[in-house]
mmCIF file of N, CA and C and ligand atoms in Angstrom:
data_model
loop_
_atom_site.group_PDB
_atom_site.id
_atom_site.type_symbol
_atom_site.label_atom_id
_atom_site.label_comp_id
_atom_site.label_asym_id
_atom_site.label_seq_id
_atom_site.Cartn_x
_atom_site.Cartn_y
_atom_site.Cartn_z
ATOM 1 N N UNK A 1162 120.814 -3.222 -116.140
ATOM 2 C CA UNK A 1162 119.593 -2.414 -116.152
ATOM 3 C C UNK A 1162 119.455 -1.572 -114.874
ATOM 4 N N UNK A 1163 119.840 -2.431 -113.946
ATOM 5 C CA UNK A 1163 119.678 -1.517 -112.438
ATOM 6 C C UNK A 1163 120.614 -0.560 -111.827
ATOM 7 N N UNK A 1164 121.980 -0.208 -112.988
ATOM 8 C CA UNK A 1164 122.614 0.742 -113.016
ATOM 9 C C UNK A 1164 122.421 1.779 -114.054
ATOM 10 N N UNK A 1165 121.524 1.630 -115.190
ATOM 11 C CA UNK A 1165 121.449 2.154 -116.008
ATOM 12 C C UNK A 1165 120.310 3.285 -115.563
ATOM 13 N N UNK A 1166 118.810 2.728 -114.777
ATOM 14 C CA UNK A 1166 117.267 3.121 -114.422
ATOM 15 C C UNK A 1166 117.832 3.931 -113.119
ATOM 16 N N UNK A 1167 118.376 2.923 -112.459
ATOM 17 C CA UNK A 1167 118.290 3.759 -110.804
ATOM 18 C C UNK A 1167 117.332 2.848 -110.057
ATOM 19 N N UNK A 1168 117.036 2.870 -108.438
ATOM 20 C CA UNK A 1168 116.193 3.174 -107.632
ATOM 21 C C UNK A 1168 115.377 3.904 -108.123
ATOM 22 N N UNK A 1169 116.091 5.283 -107.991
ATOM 23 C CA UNK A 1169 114.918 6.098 -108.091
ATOM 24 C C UNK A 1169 114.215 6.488 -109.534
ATOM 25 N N UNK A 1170 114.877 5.993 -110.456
ATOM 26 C CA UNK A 1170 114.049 5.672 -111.759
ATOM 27 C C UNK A 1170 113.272 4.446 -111.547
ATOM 28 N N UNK A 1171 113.208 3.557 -111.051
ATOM 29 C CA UNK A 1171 112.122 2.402 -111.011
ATOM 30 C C UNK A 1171 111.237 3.174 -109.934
ATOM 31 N N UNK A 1172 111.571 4.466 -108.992
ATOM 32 C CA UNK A 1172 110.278 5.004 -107.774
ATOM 33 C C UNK A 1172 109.505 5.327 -109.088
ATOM 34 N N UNK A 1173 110.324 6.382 -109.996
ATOM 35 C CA UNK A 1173 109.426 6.944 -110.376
ATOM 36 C C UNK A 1173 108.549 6.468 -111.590
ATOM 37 N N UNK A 1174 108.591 5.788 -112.130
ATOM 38 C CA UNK A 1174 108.191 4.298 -113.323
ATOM 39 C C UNK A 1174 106.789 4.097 -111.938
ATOM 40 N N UNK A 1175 107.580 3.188 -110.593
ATOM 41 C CA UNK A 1175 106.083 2.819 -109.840
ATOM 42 C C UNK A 1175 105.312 4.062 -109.440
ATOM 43 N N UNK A 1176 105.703 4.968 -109.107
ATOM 44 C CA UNK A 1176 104.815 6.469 -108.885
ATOM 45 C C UNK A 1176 103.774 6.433 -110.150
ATOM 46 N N UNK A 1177 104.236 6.827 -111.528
ATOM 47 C CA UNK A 1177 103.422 7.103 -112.581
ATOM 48 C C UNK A 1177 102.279 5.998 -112.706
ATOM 49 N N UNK A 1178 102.983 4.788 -112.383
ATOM 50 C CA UNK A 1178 101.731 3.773 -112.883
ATOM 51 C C UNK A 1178 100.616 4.076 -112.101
ATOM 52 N N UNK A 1179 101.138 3.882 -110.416
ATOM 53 C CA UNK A 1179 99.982 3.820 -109.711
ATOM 54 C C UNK A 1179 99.032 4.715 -109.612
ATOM 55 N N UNK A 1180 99.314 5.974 -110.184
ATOM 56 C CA UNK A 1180 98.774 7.739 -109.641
ATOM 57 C C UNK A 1180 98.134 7.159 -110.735
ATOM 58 N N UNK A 1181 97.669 6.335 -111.700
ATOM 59 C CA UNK A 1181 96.107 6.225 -112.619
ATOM 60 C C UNK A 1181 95.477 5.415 -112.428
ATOM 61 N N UNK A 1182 96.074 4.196 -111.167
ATOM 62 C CA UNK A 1182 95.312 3.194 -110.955
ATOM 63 C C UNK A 1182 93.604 3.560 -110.166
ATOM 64 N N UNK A 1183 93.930 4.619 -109.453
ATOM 65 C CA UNK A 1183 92.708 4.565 -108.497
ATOM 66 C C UNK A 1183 91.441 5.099 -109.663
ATOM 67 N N UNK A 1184 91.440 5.936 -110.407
ATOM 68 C CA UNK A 1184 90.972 6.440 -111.003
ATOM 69 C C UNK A 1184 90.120 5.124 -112.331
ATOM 70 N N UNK A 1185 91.068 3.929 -112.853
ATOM 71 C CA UNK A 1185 91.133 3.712 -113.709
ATOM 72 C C UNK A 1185 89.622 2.434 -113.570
ATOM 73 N N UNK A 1186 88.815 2.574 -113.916
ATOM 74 C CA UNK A 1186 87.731 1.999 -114.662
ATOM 75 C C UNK A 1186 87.706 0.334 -114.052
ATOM 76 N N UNK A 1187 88.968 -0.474 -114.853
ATOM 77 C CA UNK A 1187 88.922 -1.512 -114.819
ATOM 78 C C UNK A 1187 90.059 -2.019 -113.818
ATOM 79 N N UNK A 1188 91.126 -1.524 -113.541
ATOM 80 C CA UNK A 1188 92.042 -2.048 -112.417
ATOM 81 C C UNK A 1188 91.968 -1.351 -111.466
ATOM 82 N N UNK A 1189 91.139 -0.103 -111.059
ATOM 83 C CA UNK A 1189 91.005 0.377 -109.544
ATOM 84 C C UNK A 1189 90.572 -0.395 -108.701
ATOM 85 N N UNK A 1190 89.401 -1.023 -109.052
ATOM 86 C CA UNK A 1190 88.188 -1.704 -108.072
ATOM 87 C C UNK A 1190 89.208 -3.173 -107.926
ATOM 88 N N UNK A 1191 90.166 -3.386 -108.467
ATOM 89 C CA UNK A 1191 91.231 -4.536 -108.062
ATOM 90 C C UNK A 1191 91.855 -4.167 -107.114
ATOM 91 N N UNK A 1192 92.585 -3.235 -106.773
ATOM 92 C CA UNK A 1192 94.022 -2.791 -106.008
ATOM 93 C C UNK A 1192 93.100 -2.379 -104.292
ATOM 94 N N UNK A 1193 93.665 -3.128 -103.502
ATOM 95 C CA UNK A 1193 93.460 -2.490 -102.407
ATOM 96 C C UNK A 1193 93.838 -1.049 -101.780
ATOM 97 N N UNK A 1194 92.342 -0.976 -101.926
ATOM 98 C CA UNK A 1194 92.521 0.813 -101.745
ATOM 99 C C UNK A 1194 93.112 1.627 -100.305
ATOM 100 N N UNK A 1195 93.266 0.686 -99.395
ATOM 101 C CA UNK A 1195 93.686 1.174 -98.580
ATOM 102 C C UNK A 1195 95.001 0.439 -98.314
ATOM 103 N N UNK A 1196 95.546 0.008 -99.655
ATOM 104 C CA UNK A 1196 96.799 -0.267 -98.964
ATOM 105 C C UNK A 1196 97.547 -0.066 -100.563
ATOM 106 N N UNK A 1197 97.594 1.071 -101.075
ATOM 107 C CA UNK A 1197 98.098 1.413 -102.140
ATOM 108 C C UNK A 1197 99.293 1.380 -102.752
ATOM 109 N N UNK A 1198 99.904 1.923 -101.273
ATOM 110 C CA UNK A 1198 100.977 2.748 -101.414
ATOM 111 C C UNK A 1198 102.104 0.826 -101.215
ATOM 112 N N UNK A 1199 101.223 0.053 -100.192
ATOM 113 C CA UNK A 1199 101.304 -1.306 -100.081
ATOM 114 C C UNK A 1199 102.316 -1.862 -101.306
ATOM 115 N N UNK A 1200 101.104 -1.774 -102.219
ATOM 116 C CA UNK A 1200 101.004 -2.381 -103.097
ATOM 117 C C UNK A 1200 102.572 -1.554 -104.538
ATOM 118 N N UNK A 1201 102.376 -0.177 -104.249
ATOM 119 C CA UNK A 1201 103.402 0.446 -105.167
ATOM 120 C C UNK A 1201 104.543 -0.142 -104.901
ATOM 121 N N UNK A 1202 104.977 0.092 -103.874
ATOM 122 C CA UNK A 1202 106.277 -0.385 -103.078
ATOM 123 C C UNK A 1202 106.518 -1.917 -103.502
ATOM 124 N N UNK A 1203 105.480 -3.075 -103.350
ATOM 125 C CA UNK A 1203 105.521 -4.280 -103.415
ATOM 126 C C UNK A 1203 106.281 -4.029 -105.452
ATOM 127 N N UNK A 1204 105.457 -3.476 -106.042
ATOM 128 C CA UNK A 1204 105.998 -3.752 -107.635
ATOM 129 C C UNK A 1204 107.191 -3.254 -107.176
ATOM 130 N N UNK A 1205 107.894 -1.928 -106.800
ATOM 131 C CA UNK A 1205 109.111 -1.176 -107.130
ATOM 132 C C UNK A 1205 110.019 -2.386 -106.416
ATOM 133 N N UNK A 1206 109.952 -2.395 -105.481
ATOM 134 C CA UNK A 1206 111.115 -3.452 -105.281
ATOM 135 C C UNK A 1206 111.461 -4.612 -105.768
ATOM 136 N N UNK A 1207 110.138 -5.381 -106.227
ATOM 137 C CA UNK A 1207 110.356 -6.654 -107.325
ATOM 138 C C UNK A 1207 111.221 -5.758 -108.555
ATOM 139 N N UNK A 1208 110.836 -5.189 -108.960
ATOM 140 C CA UNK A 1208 111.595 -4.570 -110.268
ATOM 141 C C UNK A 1208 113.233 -4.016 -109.654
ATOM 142 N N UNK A 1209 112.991 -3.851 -108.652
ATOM 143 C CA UNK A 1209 114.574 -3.548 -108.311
ATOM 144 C C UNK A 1209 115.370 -4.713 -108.248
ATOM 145 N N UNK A 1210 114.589 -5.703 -107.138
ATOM 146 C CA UNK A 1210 115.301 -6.675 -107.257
ATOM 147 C C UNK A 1210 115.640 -7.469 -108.416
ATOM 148 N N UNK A 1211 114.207 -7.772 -109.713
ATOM 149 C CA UNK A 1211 114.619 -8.531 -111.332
ATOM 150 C C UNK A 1211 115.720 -7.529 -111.532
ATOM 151 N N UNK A 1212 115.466 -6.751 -111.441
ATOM 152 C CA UNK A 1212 116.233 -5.797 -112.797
ATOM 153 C C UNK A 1212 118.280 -6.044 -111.976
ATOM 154 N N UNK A 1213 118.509 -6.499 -110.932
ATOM 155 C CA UNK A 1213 119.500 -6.697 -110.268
ATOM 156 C C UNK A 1213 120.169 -5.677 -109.256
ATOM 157 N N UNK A 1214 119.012 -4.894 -109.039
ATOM 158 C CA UNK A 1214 119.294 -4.140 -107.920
ATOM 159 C C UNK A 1214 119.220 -4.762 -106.219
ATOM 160 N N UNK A 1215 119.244 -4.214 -105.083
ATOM 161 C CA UNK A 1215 119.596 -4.968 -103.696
ATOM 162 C C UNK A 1215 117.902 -5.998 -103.364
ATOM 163 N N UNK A 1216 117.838 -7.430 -102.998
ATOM 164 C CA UNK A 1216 116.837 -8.391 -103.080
ATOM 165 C C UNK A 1216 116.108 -7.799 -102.175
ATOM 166 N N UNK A 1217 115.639 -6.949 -101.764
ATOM 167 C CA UNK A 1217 114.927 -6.524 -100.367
ATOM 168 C C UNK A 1217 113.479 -6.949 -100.833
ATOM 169 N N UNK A 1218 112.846 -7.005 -102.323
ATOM 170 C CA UNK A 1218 111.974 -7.796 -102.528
ATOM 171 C C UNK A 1218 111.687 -9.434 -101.580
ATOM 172 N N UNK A 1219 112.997 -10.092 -102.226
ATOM 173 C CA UNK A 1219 112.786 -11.701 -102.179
ATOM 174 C C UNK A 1219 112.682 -11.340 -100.102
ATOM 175 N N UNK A 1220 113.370 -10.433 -99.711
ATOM 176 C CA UNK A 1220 113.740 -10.822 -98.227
ATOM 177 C C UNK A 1220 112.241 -10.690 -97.339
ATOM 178 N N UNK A 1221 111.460 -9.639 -98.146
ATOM 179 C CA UNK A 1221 110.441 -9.600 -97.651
ATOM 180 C C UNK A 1221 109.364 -10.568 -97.695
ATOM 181 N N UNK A 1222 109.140 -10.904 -99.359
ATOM 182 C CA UNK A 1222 107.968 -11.650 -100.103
ATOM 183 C C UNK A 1222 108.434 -12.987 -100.460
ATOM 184 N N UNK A 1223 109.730 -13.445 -100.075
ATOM 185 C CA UNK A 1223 110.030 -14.972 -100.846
ATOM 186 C C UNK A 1223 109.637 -15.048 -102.407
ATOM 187 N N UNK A 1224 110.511 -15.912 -102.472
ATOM 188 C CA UNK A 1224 110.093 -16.006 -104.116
ATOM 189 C C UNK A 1224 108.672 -15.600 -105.183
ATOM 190 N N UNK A 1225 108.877 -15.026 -106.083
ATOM 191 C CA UNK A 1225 107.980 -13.967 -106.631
ATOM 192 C C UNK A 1225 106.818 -15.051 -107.106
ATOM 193 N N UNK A 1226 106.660 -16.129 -107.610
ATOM 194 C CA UNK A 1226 105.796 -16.643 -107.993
ATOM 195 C C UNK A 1226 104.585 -16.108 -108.350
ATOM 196 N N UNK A 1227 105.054 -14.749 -109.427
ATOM 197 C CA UNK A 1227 103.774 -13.738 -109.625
ATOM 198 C C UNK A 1227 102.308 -14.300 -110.109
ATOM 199 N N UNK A 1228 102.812 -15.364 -111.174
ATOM 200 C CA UNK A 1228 101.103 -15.924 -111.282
ATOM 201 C C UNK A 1228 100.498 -16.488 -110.692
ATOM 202 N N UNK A 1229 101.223 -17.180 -109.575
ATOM 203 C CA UNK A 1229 100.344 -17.449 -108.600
ATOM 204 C C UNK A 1229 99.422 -16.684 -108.258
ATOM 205 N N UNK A 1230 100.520 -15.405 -107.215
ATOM 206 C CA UNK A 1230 100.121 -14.343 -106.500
ATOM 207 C C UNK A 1230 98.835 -13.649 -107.649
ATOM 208 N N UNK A 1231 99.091 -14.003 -108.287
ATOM 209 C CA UNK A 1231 97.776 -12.948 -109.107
ATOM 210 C C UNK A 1231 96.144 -13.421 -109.365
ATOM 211 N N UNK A 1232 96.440 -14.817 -108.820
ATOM 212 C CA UNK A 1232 95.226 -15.636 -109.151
ATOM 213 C C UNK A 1232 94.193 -15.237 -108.488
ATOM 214 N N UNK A 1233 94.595 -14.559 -107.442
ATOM 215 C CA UNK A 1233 92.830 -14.381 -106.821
ATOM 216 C C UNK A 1233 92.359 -13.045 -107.529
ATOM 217 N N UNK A 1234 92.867 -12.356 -108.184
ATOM 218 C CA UNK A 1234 92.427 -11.251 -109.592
ATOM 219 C C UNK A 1234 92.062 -12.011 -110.565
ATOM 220 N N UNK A 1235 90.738 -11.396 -111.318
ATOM 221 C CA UNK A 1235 90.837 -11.473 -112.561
ATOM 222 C C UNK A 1235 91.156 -10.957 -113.295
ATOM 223 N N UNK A 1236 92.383 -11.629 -114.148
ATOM 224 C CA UNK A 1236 93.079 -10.763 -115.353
ATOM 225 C C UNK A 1236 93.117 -11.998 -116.687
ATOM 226 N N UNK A 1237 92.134 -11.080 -117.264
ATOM 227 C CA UNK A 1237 90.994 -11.229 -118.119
ATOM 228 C C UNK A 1237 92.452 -10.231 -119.383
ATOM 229 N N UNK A 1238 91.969 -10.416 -120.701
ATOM 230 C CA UNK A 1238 92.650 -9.904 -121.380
ATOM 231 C C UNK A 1238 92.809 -8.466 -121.900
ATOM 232 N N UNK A 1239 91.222 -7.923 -121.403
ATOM 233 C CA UNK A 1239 91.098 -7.104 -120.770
ATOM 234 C C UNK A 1239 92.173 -6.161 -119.802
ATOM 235 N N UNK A 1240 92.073 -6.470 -118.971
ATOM 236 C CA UNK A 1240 92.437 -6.343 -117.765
ATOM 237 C C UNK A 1240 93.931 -5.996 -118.287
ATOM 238 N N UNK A 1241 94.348 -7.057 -118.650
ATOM 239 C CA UNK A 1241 96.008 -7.578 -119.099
ATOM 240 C C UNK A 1241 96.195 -5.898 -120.231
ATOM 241 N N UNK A 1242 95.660 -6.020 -121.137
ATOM 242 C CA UNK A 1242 96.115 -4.614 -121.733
ATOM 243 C C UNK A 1242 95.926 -3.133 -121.142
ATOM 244 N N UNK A 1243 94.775 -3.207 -120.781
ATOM 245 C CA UNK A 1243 94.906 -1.713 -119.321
ATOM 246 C C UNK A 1243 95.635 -1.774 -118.683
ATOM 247 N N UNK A 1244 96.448 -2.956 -117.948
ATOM 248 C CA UNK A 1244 97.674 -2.650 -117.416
ATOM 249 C C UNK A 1244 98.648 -1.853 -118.301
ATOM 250 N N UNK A 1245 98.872 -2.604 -119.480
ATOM 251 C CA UNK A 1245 100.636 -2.285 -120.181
ATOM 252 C C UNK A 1245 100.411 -0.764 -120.985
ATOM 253 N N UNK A 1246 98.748 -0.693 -121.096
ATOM 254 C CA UNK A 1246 98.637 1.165 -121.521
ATOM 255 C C UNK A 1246 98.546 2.024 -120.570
ATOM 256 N N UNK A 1247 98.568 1.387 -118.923
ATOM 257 C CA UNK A 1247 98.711 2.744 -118.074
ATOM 258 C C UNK A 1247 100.424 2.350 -117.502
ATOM 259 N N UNK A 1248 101.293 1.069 -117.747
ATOM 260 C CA UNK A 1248 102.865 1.046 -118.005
ATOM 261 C C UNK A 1248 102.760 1.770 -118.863
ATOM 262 N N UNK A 1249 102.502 1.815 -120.253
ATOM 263 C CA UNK A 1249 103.311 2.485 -121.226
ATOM 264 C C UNK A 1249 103.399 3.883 -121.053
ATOM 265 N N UNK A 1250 102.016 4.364 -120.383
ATOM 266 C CA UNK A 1250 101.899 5.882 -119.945
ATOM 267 C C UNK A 1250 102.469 6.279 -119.033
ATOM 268 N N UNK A 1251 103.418 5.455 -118.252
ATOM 269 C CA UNK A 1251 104.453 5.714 -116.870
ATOM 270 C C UNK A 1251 105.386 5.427 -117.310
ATOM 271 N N UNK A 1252 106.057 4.837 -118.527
ATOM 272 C CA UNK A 1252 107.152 4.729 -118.943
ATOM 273 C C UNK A 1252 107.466 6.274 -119.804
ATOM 274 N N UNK A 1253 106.527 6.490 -120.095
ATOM 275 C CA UNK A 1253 106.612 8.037 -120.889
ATOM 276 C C UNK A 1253 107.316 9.178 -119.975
ATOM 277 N N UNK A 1254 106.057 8.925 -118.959
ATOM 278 C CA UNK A 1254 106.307 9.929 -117.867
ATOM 279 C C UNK A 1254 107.711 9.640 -117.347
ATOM 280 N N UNK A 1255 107.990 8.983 -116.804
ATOM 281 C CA UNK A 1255 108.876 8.775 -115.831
ATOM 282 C C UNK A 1255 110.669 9.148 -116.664
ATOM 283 N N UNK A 1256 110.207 9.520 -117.593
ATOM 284 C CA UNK A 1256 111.656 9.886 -118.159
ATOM 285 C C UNK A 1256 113.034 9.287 -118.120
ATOM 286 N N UNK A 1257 113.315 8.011 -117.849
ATOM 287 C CA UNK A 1257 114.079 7.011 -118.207
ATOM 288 C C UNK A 1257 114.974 7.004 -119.387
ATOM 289 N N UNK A 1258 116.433 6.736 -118.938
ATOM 290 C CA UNK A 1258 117.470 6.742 -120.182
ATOM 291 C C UNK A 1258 116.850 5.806 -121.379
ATOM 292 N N UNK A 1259 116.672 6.652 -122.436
ATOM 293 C CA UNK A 1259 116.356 5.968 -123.734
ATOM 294 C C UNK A 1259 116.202 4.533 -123.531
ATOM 295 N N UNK A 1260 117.999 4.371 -123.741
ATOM 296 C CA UNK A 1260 118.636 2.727 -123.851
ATOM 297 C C UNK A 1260 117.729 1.682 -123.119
ATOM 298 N N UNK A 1261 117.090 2.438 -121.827
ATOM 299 C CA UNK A 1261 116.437 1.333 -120.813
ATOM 300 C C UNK A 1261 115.351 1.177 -121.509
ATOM 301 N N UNK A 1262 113.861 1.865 -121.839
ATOM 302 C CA UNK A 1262 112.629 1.697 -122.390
ATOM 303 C C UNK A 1262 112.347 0.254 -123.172
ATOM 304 N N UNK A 1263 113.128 0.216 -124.227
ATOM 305 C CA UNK A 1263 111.889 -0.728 -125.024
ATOM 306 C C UNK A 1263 112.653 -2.014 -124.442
ATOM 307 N N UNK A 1264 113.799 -2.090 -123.590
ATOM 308 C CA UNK A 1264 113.751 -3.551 -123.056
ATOM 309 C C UNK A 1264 112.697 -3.863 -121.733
ATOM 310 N N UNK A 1265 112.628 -2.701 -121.378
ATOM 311 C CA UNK A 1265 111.750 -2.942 -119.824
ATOM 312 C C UNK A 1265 110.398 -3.265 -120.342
ATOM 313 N N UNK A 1266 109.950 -2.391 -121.555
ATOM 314 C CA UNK A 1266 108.507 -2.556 -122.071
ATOM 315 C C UNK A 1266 108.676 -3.672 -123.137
ATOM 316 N N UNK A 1267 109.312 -4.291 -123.381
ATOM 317 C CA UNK A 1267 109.258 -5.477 -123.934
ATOM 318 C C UNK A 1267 109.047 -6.861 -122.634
ATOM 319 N N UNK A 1268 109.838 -6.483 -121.281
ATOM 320 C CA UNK A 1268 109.308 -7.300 -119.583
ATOM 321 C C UNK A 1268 108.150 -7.149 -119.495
ATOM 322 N N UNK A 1269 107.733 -5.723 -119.839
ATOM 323 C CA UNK A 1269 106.092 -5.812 -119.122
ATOM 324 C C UNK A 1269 104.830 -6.406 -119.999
ATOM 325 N N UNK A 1270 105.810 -6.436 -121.168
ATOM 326 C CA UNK A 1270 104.597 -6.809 -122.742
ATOM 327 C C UNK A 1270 104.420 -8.587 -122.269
ATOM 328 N N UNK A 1271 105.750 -9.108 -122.240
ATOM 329 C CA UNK A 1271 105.496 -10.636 -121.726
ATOM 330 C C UNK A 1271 105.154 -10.844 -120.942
ATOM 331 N N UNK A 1272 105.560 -10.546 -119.578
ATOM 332 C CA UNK A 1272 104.771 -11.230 -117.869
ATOM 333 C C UNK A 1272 103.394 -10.365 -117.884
ATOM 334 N N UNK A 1273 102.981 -9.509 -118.812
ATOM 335 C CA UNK A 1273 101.381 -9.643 -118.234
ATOM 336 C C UNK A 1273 100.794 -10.523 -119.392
ATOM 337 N N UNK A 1274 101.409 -10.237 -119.879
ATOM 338 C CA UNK A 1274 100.300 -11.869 -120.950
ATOM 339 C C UNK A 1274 100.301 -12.828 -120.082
ATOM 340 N N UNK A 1275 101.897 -13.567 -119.733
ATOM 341 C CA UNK A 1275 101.251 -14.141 -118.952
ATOM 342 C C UNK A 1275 100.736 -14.409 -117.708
ATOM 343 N N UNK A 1276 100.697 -13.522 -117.022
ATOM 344 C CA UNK A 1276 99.524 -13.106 -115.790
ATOM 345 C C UNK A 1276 97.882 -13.214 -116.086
ATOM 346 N N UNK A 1277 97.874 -13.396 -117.504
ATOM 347 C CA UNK A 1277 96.330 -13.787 -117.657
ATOM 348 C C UNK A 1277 95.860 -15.368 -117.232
ATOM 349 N N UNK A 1278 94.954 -15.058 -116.643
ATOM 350 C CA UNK A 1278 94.470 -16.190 -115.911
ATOM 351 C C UNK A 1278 92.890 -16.902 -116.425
ATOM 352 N N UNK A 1279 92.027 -15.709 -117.079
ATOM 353 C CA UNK A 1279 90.662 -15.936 -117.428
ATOM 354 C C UNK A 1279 89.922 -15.417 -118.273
ATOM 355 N N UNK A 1280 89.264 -15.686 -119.605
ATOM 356 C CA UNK A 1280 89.122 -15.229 -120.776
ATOM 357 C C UNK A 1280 88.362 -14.230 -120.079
HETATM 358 C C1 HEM B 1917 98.382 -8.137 -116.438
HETATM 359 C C2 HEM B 1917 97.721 -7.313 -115.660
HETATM 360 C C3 HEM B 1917 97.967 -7.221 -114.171
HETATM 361 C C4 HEM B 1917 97.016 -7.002 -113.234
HETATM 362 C C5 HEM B 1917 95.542 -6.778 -113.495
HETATM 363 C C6 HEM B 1917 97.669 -7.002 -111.939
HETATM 364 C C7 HEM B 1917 97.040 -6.811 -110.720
HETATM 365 C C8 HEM B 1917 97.618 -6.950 -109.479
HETATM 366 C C9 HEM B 1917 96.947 -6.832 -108.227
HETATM 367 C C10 HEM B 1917 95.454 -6.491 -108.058
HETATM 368 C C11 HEM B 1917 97.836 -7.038 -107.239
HETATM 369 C C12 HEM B 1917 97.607 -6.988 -105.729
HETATM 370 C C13 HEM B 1917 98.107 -5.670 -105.207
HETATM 371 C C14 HEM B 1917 98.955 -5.825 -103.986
HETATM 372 O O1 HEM B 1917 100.177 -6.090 -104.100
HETATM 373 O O2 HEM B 1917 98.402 -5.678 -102.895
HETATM 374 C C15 HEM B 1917 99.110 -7.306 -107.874
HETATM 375 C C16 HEM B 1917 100.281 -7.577 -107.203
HETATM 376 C C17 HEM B 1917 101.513 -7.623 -107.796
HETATM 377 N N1 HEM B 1917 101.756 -7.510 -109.146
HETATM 378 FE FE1 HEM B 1917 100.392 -7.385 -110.619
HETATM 379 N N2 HEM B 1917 99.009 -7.210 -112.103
HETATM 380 C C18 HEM B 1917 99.247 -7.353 -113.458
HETATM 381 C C19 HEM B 1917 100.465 -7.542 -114.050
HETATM 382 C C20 HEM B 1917 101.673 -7.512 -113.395
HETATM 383 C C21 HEM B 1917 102.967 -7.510 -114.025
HETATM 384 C C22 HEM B 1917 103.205 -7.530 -115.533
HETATM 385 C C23 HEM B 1917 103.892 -7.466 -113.015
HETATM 386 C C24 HEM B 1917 105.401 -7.401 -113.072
HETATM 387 C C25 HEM B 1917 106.039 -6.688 -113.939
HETATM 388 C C26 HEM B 1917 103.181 -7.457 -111.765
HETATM 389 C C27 HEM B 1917 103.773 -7.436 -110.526
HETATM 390 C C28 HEM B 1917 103.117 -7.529 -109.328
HETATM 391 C C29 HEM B 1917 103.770 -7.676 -108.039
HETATM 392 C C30 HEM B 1917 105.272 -7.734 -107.784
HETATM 393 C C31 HEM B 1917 102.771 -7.760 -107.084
HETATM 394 C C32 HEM B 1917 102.941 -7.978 -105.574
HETATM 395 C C33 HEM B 1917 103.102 -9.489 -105.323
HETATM 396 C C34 HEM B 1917 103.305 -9.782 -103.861
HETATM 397 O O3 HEM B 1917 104.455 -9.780 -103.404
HETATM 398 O O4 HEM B 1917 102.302 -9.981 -103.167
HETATM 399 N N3 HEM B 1917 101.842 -7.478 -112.025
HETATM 400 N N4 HEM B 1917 98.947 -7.236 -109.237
#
């Protein structure tokens, strides 16, 4: 996968998502607003590193233990589908080799389900 996307196909996958987060209703008032760009970087490199690109994720953040890390959010089910419709709207954008799409959006369809934490 991480020869197929790129680096810079997973920048631009994390670019699209985040450029609707601030704006967005229900996951803006989540994301620390002053540390955005923080936070973009933190997804792109986890995805570099799953997807088997260089670990500079794990070297920074240690093991991903994302549901943990997500617990002090509420992600409500709510929540959980406004994520994967402003992914699906950065998977559009971001113009990605065919072949890659519906396996990556089939990753993001499972780990945010389960990232839900609270009805
Ligand atoms: C289901 C809805 C989701 C919500 C509402 C949500 C929300 C958040 C929030 C508010 C943060 C803190 C921002 C920061 O890093 O400062 C965060 C961090 C993070 N999220 Fe999510 N997220 C969701 C799903 C996902 C999914 C599906 C993935 C992976 C594909 C993911 C990967 C990450 C990563 C890698 C971090 C940074 C963890 C760290 O190293 O601290 N999230 N998320």
């Amino acid at each position: 996968m991480y020869s197929l996307v790129g680096a810079d196909g997973f920048q631009r996958l994390v670019a699209a998502f985040y450029k609707q987060v601030p704006q967005d209703d229900v996951l803006g008032p989540m994301y620390p607003p002053e540390d955005l760009a923080g936070a973009e970087q933190r997804l792109r490199d986890y995805l570099i590193y799953r997807f088997g690109g260089p670990p500079k994720y794990i070297e920074e953040r240690g093991h991903p233990r994302l549901r943990g890390r997500h617990m002090p959010f509420a992600v409500t089910k709510a929540a959980r589908d406004r994520w994967m419709l402003l992914m699906d709207s950065a998977l559009l954008e971001a113009d990605l080799p065919a072949d890659a799409v519906p396996s990556l959006r089939e990753f993001f369809d499972n780990l945010a389900t389960f990232m839900i934490n609270q009805g």
